[in-house]
Every structure is written in C-alpha cells, then in structure tokens.
CSV table of C-alpha atoms in Angstrom, one decimal:
chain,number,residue,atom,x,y,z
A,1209,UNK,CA,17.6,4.9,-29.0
A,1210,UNK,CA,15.0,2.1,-29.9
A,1211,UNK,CA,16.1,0.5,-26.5
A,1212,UNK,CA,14.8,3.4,-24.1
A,1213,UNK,CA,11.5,2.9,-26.4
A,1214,UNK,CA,11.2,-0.5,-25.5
A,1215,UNK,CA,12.2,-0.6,-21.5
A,1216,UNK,CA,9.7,2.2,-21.4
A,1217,UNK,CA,7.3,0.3,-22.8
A,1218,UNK,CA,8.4,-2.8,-20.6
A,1219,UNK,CA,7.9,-1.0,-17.9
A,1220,UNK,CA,4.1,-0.3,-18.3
A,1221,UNK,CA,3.2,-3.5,-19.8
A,1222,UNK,CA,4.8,-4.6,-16.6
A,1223,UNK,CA,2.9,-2.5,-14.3
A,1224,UNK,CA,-0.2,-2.8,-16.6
A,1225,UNK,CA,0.2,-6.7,-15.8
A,1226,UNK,CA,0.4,-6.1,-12.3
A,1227,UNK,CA,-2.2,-4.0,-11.7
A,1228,UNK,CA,-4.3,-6.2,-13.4
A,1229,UNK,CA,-3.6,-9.0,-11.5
A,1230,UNK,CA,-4.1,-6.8,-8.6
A,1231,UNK,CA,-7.7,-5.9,-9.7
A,1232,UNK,CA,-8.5,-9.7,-10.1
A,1233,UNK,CA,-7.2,-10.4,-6.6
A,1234,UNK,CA,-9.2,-7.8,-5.0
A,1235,UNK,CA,-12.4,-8.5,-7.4
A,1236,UNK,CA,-12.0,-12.1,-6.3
A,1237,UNK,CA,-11.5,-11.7,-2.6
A,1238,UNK,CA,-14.7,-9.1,-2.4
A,1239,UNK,CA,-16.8,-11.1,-4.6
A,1240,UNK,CA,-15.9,-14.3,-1.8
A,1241,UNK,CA,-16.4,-12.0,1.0
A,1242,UNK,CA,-19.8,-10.5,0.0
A,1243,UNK,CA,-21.2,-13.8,-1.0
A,1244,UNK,CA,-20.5,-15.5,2.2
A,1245,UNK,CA,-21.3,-12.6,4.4
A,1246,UNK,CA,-25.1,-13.8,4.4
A,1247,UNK,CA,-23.5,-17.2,6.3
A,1248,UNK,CA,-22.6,-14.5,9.1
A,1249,UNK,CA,-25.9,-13.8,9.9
A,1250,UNK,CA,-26.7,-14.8,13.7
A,1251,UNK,CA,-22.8,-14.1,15.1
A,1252,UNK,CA,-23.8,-10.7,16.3
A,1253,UNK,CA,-26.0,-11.9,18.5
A,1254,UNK,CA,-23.1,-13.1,20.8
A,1255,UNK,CA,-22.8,-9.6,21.4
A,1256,UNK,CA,-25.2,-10.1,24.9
A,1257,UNK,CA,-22.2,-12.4,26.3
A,1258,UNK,CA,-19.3,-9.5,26.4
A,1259,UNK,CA,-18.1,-8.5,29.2
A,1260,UNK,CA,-15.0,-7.1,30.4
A,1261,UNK,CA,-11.9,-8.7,31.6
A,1262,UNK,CA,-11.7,-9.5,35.2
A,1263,UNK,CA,-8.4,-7.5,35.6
A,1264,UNK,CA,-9.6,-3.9,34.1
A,1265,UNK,CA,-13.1,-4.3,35.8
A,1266,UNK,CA,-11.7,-2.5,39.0
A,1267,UNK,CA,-10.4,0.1,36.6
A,1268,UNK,CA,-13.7,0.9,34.8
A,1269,UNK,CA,-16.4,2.7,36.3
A,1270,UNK,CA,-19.6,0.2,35.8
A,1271,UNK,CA,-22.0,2.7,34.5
A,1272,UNK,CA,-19.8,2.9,31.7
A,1273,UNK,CA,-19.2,-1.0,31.0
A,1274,UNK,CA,-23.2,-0.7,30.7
A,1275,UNK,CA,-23.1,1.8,28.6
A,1276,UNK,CA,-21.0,0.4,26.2
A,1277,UNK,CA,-22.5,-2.8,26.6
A,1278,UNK,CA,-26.1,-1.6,25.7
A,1279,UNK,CA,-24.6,0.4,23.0
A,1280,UNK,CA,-22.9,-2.6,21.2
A,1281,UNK,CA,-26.4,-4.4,21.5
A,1282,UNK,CA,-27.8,-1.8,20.3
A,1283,UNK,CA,-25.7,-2.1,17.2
A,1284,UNK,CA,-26.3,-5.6,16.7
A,1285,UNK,CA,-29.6,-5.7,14.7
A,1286,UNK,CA,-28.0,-3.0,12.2
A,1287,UNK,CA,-24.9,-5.2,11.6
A,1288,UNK,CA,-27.3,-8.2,11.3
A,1289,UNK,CA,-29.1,-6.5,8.6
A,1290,UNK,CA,-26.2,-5.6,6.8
A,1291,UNK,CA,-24.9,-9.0,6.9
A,1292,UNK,CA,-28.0,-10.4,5.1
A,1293,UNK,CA,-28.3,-7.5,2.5
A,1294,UNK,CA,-24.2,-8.1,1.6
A,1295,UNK,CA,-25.2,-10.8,-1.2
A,1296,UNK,CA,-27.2,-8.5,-3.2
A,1297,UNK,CA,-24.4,-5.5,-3.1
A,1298,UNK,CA,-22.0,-8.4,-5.5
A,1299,UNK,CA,-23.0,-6.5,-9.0
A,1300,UNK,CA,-22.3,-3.1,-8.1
A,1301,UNK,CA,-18.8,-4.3,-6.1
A,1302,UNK,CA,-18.2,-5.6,-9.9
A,1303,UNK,CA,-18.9,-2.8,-11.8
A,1304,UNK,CA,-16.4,-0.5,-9.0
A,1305,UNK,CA,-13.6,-2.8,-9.0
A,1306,UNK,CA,-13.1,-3.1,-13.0
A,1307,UNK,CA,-13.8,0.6,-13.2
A,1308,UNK,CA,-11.2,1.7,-10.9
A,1309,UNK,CA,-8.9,-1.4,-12.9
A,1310,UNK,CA,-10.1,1.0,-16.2
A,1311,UNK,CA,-9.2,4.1,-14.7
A,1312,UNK,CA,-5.9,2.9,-13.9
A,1313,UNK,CA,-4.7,1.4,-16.8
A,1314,UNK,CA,-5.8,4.7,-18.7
A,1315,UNK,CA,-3.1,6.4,-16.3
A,1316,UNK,CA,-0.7,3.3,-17.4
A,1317,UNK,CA,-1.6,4.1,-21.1
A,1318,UNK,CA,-1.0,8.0,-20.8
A,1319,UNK,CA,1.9,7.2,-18.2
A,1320,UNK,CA,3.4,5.4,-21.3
A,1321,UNK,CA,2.6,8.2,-23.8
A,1322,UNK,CA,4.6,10.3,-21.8
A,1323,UNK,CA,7.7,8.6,-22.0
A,1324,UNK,CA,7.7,7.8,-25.3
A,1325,UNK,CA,7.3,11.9,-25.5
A,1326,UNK,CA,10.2,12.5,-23.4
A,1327,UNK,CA,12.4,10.1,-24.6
A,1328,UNK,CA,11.6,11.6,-28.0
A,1329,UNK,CA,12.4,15.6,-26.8
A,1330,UNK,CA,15.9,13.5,-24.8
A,1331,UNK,CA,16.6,12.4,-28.3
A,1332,UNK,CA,16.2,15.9,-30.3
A,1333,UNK,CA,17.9,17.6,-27.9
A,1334,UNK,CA,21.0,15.7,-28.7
A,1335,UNK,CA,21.0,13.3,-25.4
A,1336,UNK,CA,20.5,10.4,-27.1
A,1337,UNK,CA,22.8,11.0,-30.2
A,1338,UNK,CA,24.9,8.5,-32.1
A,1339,UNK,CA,28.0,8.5,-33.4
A,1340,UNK,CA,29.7,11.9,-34.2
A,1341,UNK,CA,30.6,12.5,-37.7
A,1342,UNK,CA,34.6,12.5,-37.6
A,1343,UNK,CA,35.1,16.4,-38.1
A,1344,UNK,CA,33.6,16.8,-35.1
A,1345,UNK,CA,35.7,14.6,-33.3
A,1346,UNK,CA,38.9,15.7,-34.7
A,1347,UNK,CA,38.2,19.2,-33.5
C-alpha cells in the first residue's frame, strides 16, 4: 500500500518540478522581452511605407486602403509609447508570474492531499488489502 503513497507522491513532485520549471521559463522569457522592448522604439514608424500588394490592389476599393492606412498611423505613436514604457512594467511582471507559480503549486500541494485521502478510503474499504487470513481462503 506504501507504493500507491509514493507514486502519488511522485507524481506531484513531478508535476510540481515541471511547473516550476515552466514558471522560470516564462519569468525568464518576459523579463528578456520587456527589457529589450525599449530597443523597439522607432520600428513603428515604418508604418508610413505600407502599402498593399500589387495583386489585391484591383480587389480593394482605395478609400478603404486609406482608411486603413491612416488608421495604422494613427496607431503608431500609442505603440511607440508603449514600447518605451515596457522597461518599467519588469517588477510587477515579477510579482504576477511567481504568484500564479504560488497559486499553482498550492493546487499541486492540495492535488497531493487528495490522493493520499483517497488512497487511504481505497485502503479501508478493503481495495487495497493484503493477504487473507487462511480461513477465509479455505471457505
């Protein structure tokens, strides 16, 4: 019966490790993004030079190619200041990540709790008996 304990147990440790790991990889690749969004700054104002292809021009009315195109410049200085306030936003993206990473391995923690609890009520029940005494065999 000990062995159920221990897969059970196995298994969250396992899952607690992976998550983890998880939460590191995510932590890491936001903490690289947001730091090096602020080197962005100045690629939205390519925006001007879009067009569209030659081969659906004939297919698009041009009021609405101007449209859009105003509307994407239009867009540009709010994505440019967004870019430059990224940096500042690295503490808070922190504190998130590892609080979600808590959150989680609480679930792993109680996920485990519950098992043991159920492998313990398999156990009274009389799934996860041992050996029968002989006079129960023999009859």
């Amino acid at each position: 019966m000990i062995v159920f304990y221990a897969l059970s147990w196995f298994l969250v440790f396992g899952l607690f490790a992976l998550w983890s790991l998880a939460a590191w990889a995510v932590h890491a690749v936001a903490m690289w993004s947001v730091s090096n969004a602020g080197a962005l700054t100045g690629v939205t104002s390519g925006v001007d030079g879009l067009r569209l292809p030659e081969w659906l021009s004939p297919w698009v009315p041009p009021e609405i190619a101007q449209t859009m195109t105003s509307l994407l410049s239009s867009f540009a200085p709010v994505v440019e200041s967004l870019l430059q306030t990224a940096p500042a936003l690295t503490g808070g993206l922190s504190m998130v990540i590892w609080v979600i990473w808590g959150l989680g391995s609480a679930l792993l923690v109680l996920l485990g709790a519950g098992l043991h609890l159920l492998i313990a009520m398999w156990h009274r029940r009389g799934g996860g008996s041992g050996p029968q005494p002989a006079s129960q065999v023999l009859a």
